[in-house]
């Protein structure tokens, strides 16, 4: 299937692969640094967990992209286009469950009124409050994430990849996580112990929200729902226009669309026409996006009459 | 949203935190300075034993730094640490295992002395109430000045 993509989509996929490897490499610096400074701050623990979860989308994307290239086999005659959707569900479930657990931890810490200790360390002959290295690591966790997210978003749109898009949106929004965690740590420094757990709770809500949004879109694809927009779980405008175009071309036929990975498959319940049109002739939207319409099948119905 | 709000927030926080930072949620250090005394539990098997010389040096250093006098009580580990956790003491000094079960309930400071006992290490160290970060910072600074690494 990958060979059918036009050059600009193949280039987008190659760029996405590079960006995801960069993401993994950067996370491999962030996670150990976080482990060194996390201490007993609930906000820091939450950000650390979120960063560890951050490995899942890029790894899922790289695995699914590699499998997608394999093409059809006798055991998998439809190929591996759906691997992308499976990867999406895995990411979404991990986010949702972890977000729920972290929210529970934050609430319990608040309920038990646990005061976090953030002590000091001695470096270069100076005693330094550990909150400052925490904030430095938070900045290293946040700023590159925002940059990577902004770089990934246009690529995700070009190649219509939901895993990449969700990953990009989460990273782009990391500035909120960073600010919440920094405010939590500084709250500890000012003697407002509850700000740490409150920040952790807010960050957890954000993780849950990301997970639930992704889960809704991911399950829609896996249960053969109509193709969804990248940014949400509503049916995409491209899908609506394609369905209208097919309905106009085959009046009184039932038209169904579904998504497999990046591409759309259409099923028209009618007698096949004598001359089957090219898919890019039917595609009603931007010609650069016509590659998304990958499959058209005709399904006979009991009322279909075979033309003589 | 750009980086500017993040940087502005940080700059403000750094500026306002220059004095007396970090602070204690229960104002432990402020109370000690205003009352000019702090309550110390010394862990000792016999109530009237002379405190360890390192413990005495730490107490003197903390008293100078906080401009307050220590009020000493002697007792067993569990009793003193429970009192510390409840806020009835500000500081406990004693010999504790390196992986003490109390590690999540109180904050242990840098060791003043390390003793090897078979497979385990016993550390002479201060313990403070969790979350009183200003007071903890003061104790940690003075303990580091006296601890094995400083000698």
Short mmCIF file of C-alpha atoms in Angstrom, two decimals:
data_model
loop_
_atom_site.label_atom_id
_atom_site.label_comp_id
_atom_site.label_asym_id
_atom_site.label_seq_id
_atom_site.Cartn_x
_atom_site.Cartn_y
_atom_site.Cartn_z
CA UNK A 1 0.00 0.00 0.00
CA UNK A 2 2.83 2.37 0.81
CA UNK A 3 4.03 2.18 -2.83
CA UNK A 4 0.71 3.69 -3.96
CA UNK A 5 1.35 6.91 -2.02
CA UNK A 6 2.36 9.94 -4.05
CA UNK A 7 5.89 11.36 -3.59
CA UNK A 8 4.85 14.17 -1.22
CA UNK A 9 3.18 11.66 1.14
CA UNK A 10 6.19 9.35 1.06
CA UNK A 11 8.40 12.34 1.85
CA UNK A 12 6.05 13.23 4.72
CA UNK A 13 6.29 9.72 6.10
CA UNK A 14 10.09 9.82 5.94
CA UNK A 15 10.07 13.15 7.77
CA UNK A 16 7.66 11.78 10.36
CA UNK A 17 9.97 8.81 10.98
CA UNK A 18 12.90 11.19 11.58
CA UNK A 19 10.85 13.34 13.96
CA UNK A 20 9.72 10.30 15.93
CA UNK A 21 13.30 9.05 16.28
CA UNK A 22 14.27 12.53 17.50
CA UNK A 23 11.38 12.36 19.99
CA UNK A 24 12.56 9.02 21.34
CA UNK A 25 16.16 10.22 21.61
CA UNK A 26 15.11 13.37 23.45
CA UNK A 27 12.81 11.39 25.80
CA UNK A 28 15.75 9.13 26.64
CA UNK A 29 17.46 12.19 28.12
CA UNK A 30 14.35 13.57 29.84
CA UNK A 31 13.19 10.44 31.67
CA UNK A 32 16.47 9.73 33.54
CA UNK A 33 16.89 13.44 34.39
CA UNK A 34 13.36 13.48 35.78
CA UNK A 35 14.09 10.35 37.82
CA UNK A 36 17.06 12.13 39.41
CA UNK A 37 15.10 15.19 40.53
CA UNK A 38 11.53 13.92 41.05
CA UNK A 39 11.78 13.76 44.86
CA UNK A 40 8.46 13.64 46.66
CA UNK A 41 6.70 16.24 44.49
CA UNK A 42 3.42 14.83 43.13
CA UNK A 43 3.51 17.26 40.18
CA UNK A 44 6.99 16.07 39.23
CA UNK A 45 5.92 12.42 39.49
CA UNK A 46 2.96 13.12 37.21
CA UNK A 47 5.10 14.85 34.60
CA UNK A 48 7.64 12.03 34.82
CA UNK A 49 4.90 9.43 34.19
CA UNK A 50 3.55 11.52 31.32
CA UNK A 51 7.02 11.67 29.80
CA UNK A 52 7.39 7.89 30.10
CA UNK A 53 4.01 7.49 28.39
CA UNK A 54 5.37 9.79 25.72
CA UNK A 55 7.42 6.85 24.39
CA UNK A 56 4.27 5.01 23.32
CA UNK A 57 3.03 7.16 20.39
CA UNK A 58 6.39 7.43 18.56
CA UNK A 59 7.18 3.74 19.08
CA UNK A 60 3.65 2.81 17.97
CA UNK A 61 4.02 4.99 14.89
CA UNK A 62 7.40 3.51 13.91
CA UNK A 63 6.20 -0.07 14.35
CA UNK A 64 2.95 0.50 12.47
CA UNK A 65 4.71 2.33 9.64
CA UNK A 66 7.19 -0.53 9.24
CA UNK A 67 4.40 -3.12 9.17
CA UNK A 68 2.35 -1.02 6.75
CA UNK A 69 5.19 -1.28 4.23
CA UNK A 70 5.01 -5.08 4.24
CA UNK A 71 1.95 -5.20 2.06
CA UNK A 72 -0.55 -8.05 1.76
CA UNK A 73 0.36 -11.63 2.67
CA UNK A 74 -1.59 -14.86 2.45
CA UNK A 75 -2.34 -14.62 6.17
CA UNK A 76 -3.17 -10.92 5.97
CA UNK A 77 -4.65 -10.45 2.49
CA UNK A 78 -5.73 -6.87 3.25
CA UNK A 79 -2.24 -5.89 4.36
CA UNK A 80 -1.39 -4.02 7.55
CA UNK A 81 -3.10 -0.66 7.08
CA UNK A 82 -5.09 -1.17 10.27
CA UNK A 83 -1.95 -1.52 12.40
CA UNK A 84 -1.96 2.25 12.61
CA UNK A 85 -5.43 2.08 14.20
CA UNK A 86 -4.34 -0.61 16.65
CA UNK A 87 -1.35 1.51 17.63
CA UNK A 88 -3.69 4.43 18.15
CA UNK A 89 -5.93 2.45 20.48
CA UNK A 90 -2.95 1.17 22.48
CA UNK A 91 -1.67 4.75 22.94
CA UNK A 92 -5.10 6.02 23.87
CA UNK A 93 -5.80 3.28 26.42
CA UNK A 94 -2.38 3.74 28.07
CA UNK A 95 -2.96 7.50 28.33
CA UNK A 96 -6.46 7.15 29.77
CA UNK A 97 -5.57 4.54 32.39
CA UNK A 98 -2.41 6.28 33.52
CA UNK A 99 -4.18 9.64 33.64
CA UNK A 100 -6.87 8.12 35.86
CA UNK A 101 -4.30 6.56 38.19
CA UNK A 102 -2.33 9.81 38.49
CA UNK A 103 -5.51 11.76 39.23
CA UNK A 104 -6.34 9.28 42.00
CA UNK A 105 -2.83 9.69 43.46
CA UNK A 106 -3.11 13.48 43.38
CA UNK A 107 -6.51 13.46 45.08
CA UNK A 108 -5.33 11.04 47.79
CA UNK A 109 -2.22 13.14 48.43
CA UNK A 110 -4.45 16.20 48.89
CA UNK A 111 -6.91 14.29 51.05
CA UNK A 112 -4.14 13.00 53.32
CA UNK A 113 -2.57 16.46 53.41
CA UNK A 114 0.87 15.04 52.62
CA UNK A 115 3.43 17.82 52.65
CA UNK A 116 6.07 17.20 49.98
CA UNK A 117 9.70 17.59 51.00
CA UNK A 118 11.97 19.35 48.55
CA UNK A 119 15.34 19.63 50.24
CA UNK A 120 18.72 20.84 49.07
CA UNK A 121 21.84 19.54 47.42
CA UNK A 122 25.37 20.84 47.44
CA UNK A 123 27.01 21.62 44.11
CA UNK A 124 30.21 23.62 43.52
CA UNK A 125 30.31 24.49 47.21
CA UNK A 126 26.79 26.01 47.18
CA UNK A 127 23.62 24.62 48.75
CA UNK A 128 20.95 24.64 46.06
CA UNK A 129 17.26 24.12 46.69
CA UNK A 130 16.25 21.03 44.66
CA UNK A 131 13.26 22.90 43.26
CA UNK A 132 15.60 24.77 40.89
CA UNK A 133 16.99 21.64 39.19
CA UNK A 134 13.39 20.37 39.07
CA UNK A 135 12.34 23.50 37.19
CA UNK A 136 15.36 23.24 34.88
CA UNK A 137 14.46 19.65 34.01
CA UNK A 138 10.81 20.67 33.55
CA UNK A 139 11.91 23.27 31.01
CA UNK A 140 14.00 20.65 29.19
CA UNK A 141 10.93 18.38 29.29
CA UNK A 142 8.60 21.09 27.98
CA UNK A 143 10.33 23.32 25.43
CA UNK A 144 11.70 20.69 22.99
CA UNK A 145 8.36 18.90 23.29
CA UNK A 146 6.53 22.03 22.11
CA UNK A 147 8.97 22.45 19.23
CA UNK A 148 8.64 18.81 18.14
CA UNK A 149 4.87 19.04 18.37
CA UNK A 150 4.76 22.09 16.10
CA UNK A 151 7.05 20.35 13.59
CA UNK A 152 4.96 17.18 13.57
CA UNK A 153 1.52 18.77 13.12
CA UNK A 154 1.80 19.79 9.43
CA UNK A 155 3.41 16.43 8.63
CA UNK A 156 0.56 14.58 10.37
CA UNK A 157 -1.95 16.51 8.23
CA UNK A 158 -0.05 15.78 5.02
CA UNK A 159 0.12 12.04 5.64
CA UNK A 160 -3.20 11.91 7.52
CA UNK A 161 -1.80 9.99 10.47
CA UNK A 162 -3.89 10.01 13.64
CA UNK A 163 -1.19 8.56 15.89
CA UNK A 164 1.25 11.23 14.77
CA UNK A 165 -1.40 13.93 15.01
CA UNK A 166 -2.41 12.97 18.56
CA UNK A 167 1.25 12.79 19.57
CA UNK A 168 1.86 16.22 18.01
CA UNK A 169 -1.15 17.86 19.70
CA UNK A 170 -0.13 16.47 23.08
CA UNK A 171 3.42 17.68 22.69
CA UNK A 172 2.36 21.11 21.43
CA UNK A 173 0.18 21.50 24.51
CA UNK A 174 3.02 20.57 26.83
CA UNK A 175 3.53 24.22 27.76
CA UNK A 176 0.46 23.90 29.97
CA UNK A 177 1.92 20.85 31.68
CA UNK A 178 5.21 22.65 32.16
CA UNK A 179 3.62 25.75 33.67
CA UNK A 180 1.37 23.70 35.96
CA UNK A 181 4.30 21.65 37.24
CA UNK A 182 6.53 24.72 37.71
CA UNK A 183 3.75 26.48 39.62
CA UNK A 184 3.36 23.33 41.74
CA UNK A 185 7.07 23.18 42.57
CA UNK A 186 7.25 26.90 43.31
CA UNK A 187 4.14 26.53 45.45
CA UNK A 188 6.09 24.06 47.58
CA UNK A 189 8.87 26.64 47.82
CA UNK A 190 6.46 29.33 49.02
CA UNK A 191 4.99 27.00 51.63
CA UNK A 192 1.75 26.22 49.75
CA UNK A 193 2.10 22.43 49.86
CA UNK A 194 -1.34 21.84 48.27
CA UNK A 195 -0.30 23.54 45.00
CA UNK A 196 1.87 20.54 44.17
CA UNK A 197 -1.03 18.06 44.32
CA UNK A 198 -3.40 20.53 42.67
CA UNK A 199 -0.96 20.90 39.77
CA UNK A 200 -0.62 17.12 39.55
CA UNK A 201 -4.41 16.83 39.41
CA UNK A 202 -4.69 19.39 36.61
CA UNK A 203 -2.00 17.64 34.58
CA UNK A 204 -3.77 14.31 35.12
CA UNK A 205 -7.04 15.77 33.80
CA UNK A 206 -5.20 16.88 30.70
CA UNK A 207 -3.76 13.38 30.20
CA UNK A 208 -7.20 11.80 30.63
CA UNK A 209 -8.74 14.24 28.17
CA UNK A 210 -6.07 13.44 25.58
CA UNK A 211 -6.58 9.74 26.15
CA UNK A 212 -10.37 9.81 25.89
CA UNK A 213 -10.34 11.95 22.74
CA UNK A 214 -7.84 9.62 21.11
CA UNK A 215 -9.75 6.53 22.28
CA UNK A 216 -13.00 7.73 20.75
CA UNK A 217 -11.39 8.39 17.40
CA UNK A 218 -9.35 5.18 17.46
CA UNK A 219 -12.25 2.88 18.27
CA UNK A 220 -14.36 4.54 15.57
CA UNK A 221 -11.85 3.35 12.98
CA UNK A 222 -11.51 -0.15 14.37
CA UNK A 223 -15.28 -0.72 14.38
CA UNK A 224 -15.50 0.49 10.77
CA UNK A 225 -16.91 3.87 11.67
CA UNK A 226 -17.05 6.60 9.03
CA UNK A 227 -13.68 8.31 8.53
CA UNK A 228 -13.03 10.81 11.34
CA UNK A 229 -11.37 14.20 11.23
CA UNK A 230 -7.78 14.30 12.41
CA UNK A 231 -8.48 16.82 15.17
CA UNK A 232 -11.58 15.19 16.68
CA UNK A 233 -13.89 12.21 16.52
CA UNK A 234 -16.49 13.81 14.19
CA UNK A 235 -16.89 12.52 10.65
CA UNK A 236 -14.37 14.31 8.42
CA UNK A 237 -15.40 16.83 5.77
CA UNK A 238 -13.45 14.86 3.17
CA UNK A 239 -15.52 11.76 3.94
CA UNK A 240 -18.78 13.71 3.72
CA UNK A 241 -17.83 15.20 0.34
CA UNK A 242 -16.69 11.82 -1.00
CA UNK A 243 -19.92 10.18 0.07
CA UNK A 244 -21.92 12.94 -1.65
CA UNK A 245 -19.84 12.53 -4.84
CA UNK A 246 -20.42 8.76 -4.89
CA UNK A 247 -24.13 9.20 -4.17
CA UNK A 248 -24.44 11.61 -7.11
CA UNK A 249 -22.60 9.19 -9.38
CA UNK A 250 -24.60 6.17 -8.21
CA UNK A 251 -28.03 7.47 -7.30
CA UNK A 252 -30.25 5.16 -5.21
CA UNK A 253 -27.20 3.10 -4.24
CA UNK A 254 -26.21 2.76 -0.61
CA UNK A 255 -22.75 4.21 -0.07
CA UNK A 256 -20.61 3.32 2.96
CA UNK A 257 -17.17 4.62 3.80
CA UNK A 258 -14.64 3.43 6.32
CA UNK A 259 -11.05 4.24 7.14
CA UNK A 260 -8.11 1.87 7.27
CA UNK A 261 -5.08 3.74 8.57
CA UNK A 262 -4.55 6.78 6.36
CA UNK A 263 -6.84 5.78 3.51
CA UNK A 264 -10.56 5.61 2.84
CA UNK A 265 -12.36 2.63 1.45
CA UNK A 266 -15.77 2.96 -0.17
CA UNK A 267 -18.41 0.35 -0.70
CA UNK A 268 -21.30 1.03 -3.09
CA UNK A 269 -24.26 -1.37 -3.00
CA UNK A 270 -25.27 -1.50 -6.65
CA UNK A 271 -24.52 -3.27 -9.88
CA UNK A 272 -21.03 -2.34 -11.02
CA UNK A 273 -20.99 0.08 -13.97
CA UNK A 274 -19.64 -1.13 -17.30
CA UNK A 275 -16.76 1.30 -16.98
CA UNK A 276 -15.43 1.72 -13.48
CA UNK A 277 -14.18 5.29 -13.02
CA UNK A 278 -10.69 6.09 -11.71
CA UNK A 279 -10.67 6.88 -8.03
CA UNK A 280 -8.99 10.26 -8.49
CA UNK A 281 -11.78 11.19 -10.96
CA UNK A 282 -14.36 10.60 -8.23
CA UNK A 283 -12.42 12.33 -5.43
CA UNK A 284 -14.13 15.71 -4.91
CA UNK A 285 -11.58 17.49 -2.76
CA UNK A 286 -8.00 18.74 -3.06
CA UNK A 287 -6.28 16.67 -5.81
CA UNK A 288 -3.20 16.40 -3.56
CA UNK A 289 -5.35 14.45 -1.13
CA UNK A 290 -6.88 12.09 -3.75
CA UNK A 291 -4.41 9.40 -2.63
CA UNK A 292 -6.61 8.97 0.47
CA UNK A 293 -9.35 7.35 -1.64
CA UNK A 294 -7.69 3.95 -2.01
CA UNK A 295 -10.41 1.42 -2.60
CA UNK A 296 -13.85 1.27 -4.26
CA UNK A 297 -15.89 -1.91 -4.20
CA UNK A 298 -19.33 -2.71 -5.57
CA UNK A 299 -21.58 -4.95 -3.56
CA UNK A 300 -24.62 -6.58 -5.20
CA UNK A 301 -27.95 -6.23 -3.48
CA UNK A 302 -31.06 -8.40 -3.74
CA UNK A 303 -32.78 -5.68 -5.74
CA UNK A 304 -29.90 -5.14 -8.17
CA UNK A 305 -30.72 -5.93 -11.74
CA UNK A 306 -27.91 -7.00 -14.01
CA UNK A 307 -28.04 -4.81 -17.14
CA UNK A 308 -28.37 -6.67 -20.44
CA UNK B 1 0.93 30.31 23.32
CA UNK B 2 4.64 31.08 23.01
CA UNK B 3 7.59 30.66 25.31
CA UNK B 4 7.28 34.23 26.52
CA UNK B 5 4.69 33.52 29.28
CA UNK B 6 6.84 30.66 30.56
CA UNK B 7 9.96 32.80 30.71
CA UNK B 8 8.11 35.74 32.29
CA UNK B 9 6.64 33.48 34.96
CA UNK B 10 10.06 32.06 35.74
CA UNK B 11 11.67 35.49 35.97
CA UNK B 12 9.00 36.68 38.40
CA UNK B 13 9.32 33.56 40.51
CA UNK B 14 13.11 33.83 40.69
CA UNK B 15 12.90 37.47 41.77
CA UNK B 16 10.31 36.99 44.50
CA UNK B 17 12.02 33.89 45.85
CA UNK B 18 15.34 35.61 46.59
CA UNK B 19 14.56 36.18 50.27
CA UNK B 20 14.07 33.41 52.81
CA UNK B 21 13.39 30.61 50.36
CA UNK B 22 12.06 27.92 50.60
CA UNK B 23 9.36 28.57 53.19
CA UNK B 24 7.73 26.20 55.67
CA UNK B 25 3.99 25.43 55.33
CA UNK B 26 3.76 25.34 59.14
CA UNK B 27 6.23 28.20 59.61
CA UNK B 28 8.60 26.03 61.67
CA UNK B 29 11.69 28.18 61.11
CA UNK B 30 9.75 31.40 61.74
CA UNK B 31 8.44 30.04 65.08
CA UNK B 32 11.91 28.90 66.09
CA UNK B 33 13.34 32.35 65.37
CA UNK B 34 10.54 34.14 67.20
CA UNK B 35 10.57 31.75 70.20
CA UNK B 36 14.39 31.50 70.07
CA UNK B 37 14.24 27.79 70.87
CA UNK B 38 13.70 24.46 69.17
CA UNK B 39 12.83 21.02 70.54
CA UNK B 40 15.30 18.24 69.81
CA UNK B 41 14.95 14.52 70.42
CA UNK B 42 18.19 12.61 70.91
CA UNK B 43 17.93 8.90 70.28
CA UNK B 44 19.84 7.11 72.96
CA UNK B 45 19.49 3.72 74.60
CA UNK B 46 20.15 5.20 78.03
CA UNK B 47 18.34 8.42 78.72
CA UNK B 48 21.21 10.16 80.46
CA UNK B 49 24.05 9.28 78.05
CA UNK B 50 26.19 12.14 76.76
CA UNK B 51 25.14 13.04 73.24
CA UNK B 52 27.50 11.97 70.47
CA UNK B 53 30.11 14.72 69.79
CA UNK B 54 28.90 15.01 66.19
CA UNK B 55 25.35 15.51 67.43
CA UNK B 56 26.56 18.24 69.80
CA UNK B 57 28.43 20.00 67.00
CA UNK B 58 25.33 19.87 64.80
CA UNK B 59 23.15 21.27 67.59
CA UNK B 60 25.57 24.16 68.13
CA UNK B 61 25.73 24.92 64.40
CA UNK B 62 21.94 24.86 64.06
CA UNK B 63 21.52 27.01 67.17
CA UNK B 64 23.88 29.61 65.69
CA UNK B 65 22.22 29.55 62.30
CA UNK B 66 18.68 29.78 63.71
CA UNK B 67 19.66 32.09 66.60
CA UNK B 68 17.78 29.78 68.96
CA UNK B 69 18.57 27.37 71.81
CA UNK B 70 17.89 23.63 71.70
CA UNK B 71 15.64 22.02 74.32
CA UNK B 72 16.72 18.40 74.57
CA UNK B 73 14.69 15.29 75.24
CA UNK B 74 16.05 11.75 75.16
CA UNK B 75 14.15 8.69 74.11
CA UNK B 76 13.72 5.67 71.87
CA UNK B 77 13.71 5.91 68.10
CA UNK B 78 10.05 5.07 67.48
CA UNK B 79 8.77 7.41 70.19
CA UNK B 80 10.87 10.37 69.07
CA UNK B 81 10.15 9.94 65.36
CA UNK B 82 6.41 9.67 66.05
CA UNK B 83 6.64 12.90 68.06
CA UNK B 84 8.54 14.53 65.19
CA UNK B 85 5.89 13.42 62.71
CA UNK B 86 3.18 14.98 64.90
CA UNK B 87 5.08 18.25 65.24
CA UNK B 88 5.93 17.85 68.92
CA UNK B 89 9.63 18.03 68.06
CA UNK B 90 11.48 20.04 65.41
CA UNK B 91 14.51 17.79 65.12
CA UNK B 92 15.57 14.27 66.03
CA UNK B 93 19.19 13.10 65.90
CA UNK B 94 20.14 9.44 66.13
CA UNK B 95 21.59 6.41 64.44
CA UNK B 96 19.26 5.08 61.78
CA UNK B 97 19.53 2.37 59.19
CA UNK B 98 20.36 3.56 55.69
CA UNK B 99 17.00 2.19 54.44
CA UNK B 100 14.88 3.12 57.39
CA UNK B 101 11.15 2.27 57.30
CA UNK B 102 10.58 5.84 58.50
CA UNK B 103 12.02 7.30 55.28
CA UNK B 104 8.61 8.17 53.80
CA UNK B 105 7.23 9.62 57.08
CA UNK B 106 10.08 11.93 58.05
CA UNK B 107 12.94 13.57 56.15
CA UNK B 108 16.42 12.32 56.93
CA UNK B 109 19.29 14.75 56.50
CA UNK B 110 22.89 14.13 55.38
CA UNK B 111 24.82 11.71 57.65
CA UNK B 112 27.20 12.99 60.31
CA UNK B 113 28.89 9.62 60.64
CA UNK B 114 28.59 6.22 58.95
CA UNK B 115 29.06 2.94 60.84
CA UNK B 116 29.25 -0.46 59.18
CA UNK B 117 27.36 -3.18 61.06
CA UNK B 118 27.70 -6.44 59.18
CA UNK B 119 25.73 -6.09 55.95
CA UNK B 120 23.98 -2.90 56.97
CA UNK B 121 25.04 0.68 57.50
CA UNK B 122 24.01 2.78 60.47
CA UNK B 123 23.99 6.51 59.82
CA UNK B 124 24.14 9.14 62.53
CA UNK B 125 21.86 11.72 60.99
CA UNK B 126 19.20 14.34 61.69
CA UNK B 127 15.51 13.80 60.97
CA UNK B 128 13.02 16.58 60.30
CA UNK B 129 9.29 16.80 59.76
CA UNK B 130 8.21 16.29 56.13
CA UNK B 131 7.49 19.39 54.10
CA UNK B 132 9.14 22.02 56.38
CA UNK B 133 11.53 22.83 53.58
CA UNK B 134 13.05 26.01 54.98
CA UNK B 135 13.96 24.32 58.26
CA UNK B 136 15.12 21.22 56.34
CA UNK B 137 17.39 23.37 54.15
CA UNK B 138 19.04 24.90 57.24
CA UNK B 139 19.64 21.52 58.90
CA UNK B 140 20.94 19.97 55.67
CA UNK B 141 23.41 22.82 55.19
CA UNK B 142 24.80 22.52 58.71
CA UNK B 143 24.91 18.70 58.56
CA UNK B 144 26.85 18.80 55.29
CA UNK B 145 29.34 21.19 56.84
CA UNK B 146 30.03 18.60 59.55
CA UNK B 147 29.47 15.31 57.76
CA UNK B 148 32.03 12.75 56.51
CA UNK B 149 32.28 14.38 53.07
CA UNK B 150 33.31 17.66 54.67
CA UNK B 151 36.02 16.05 56.80
#
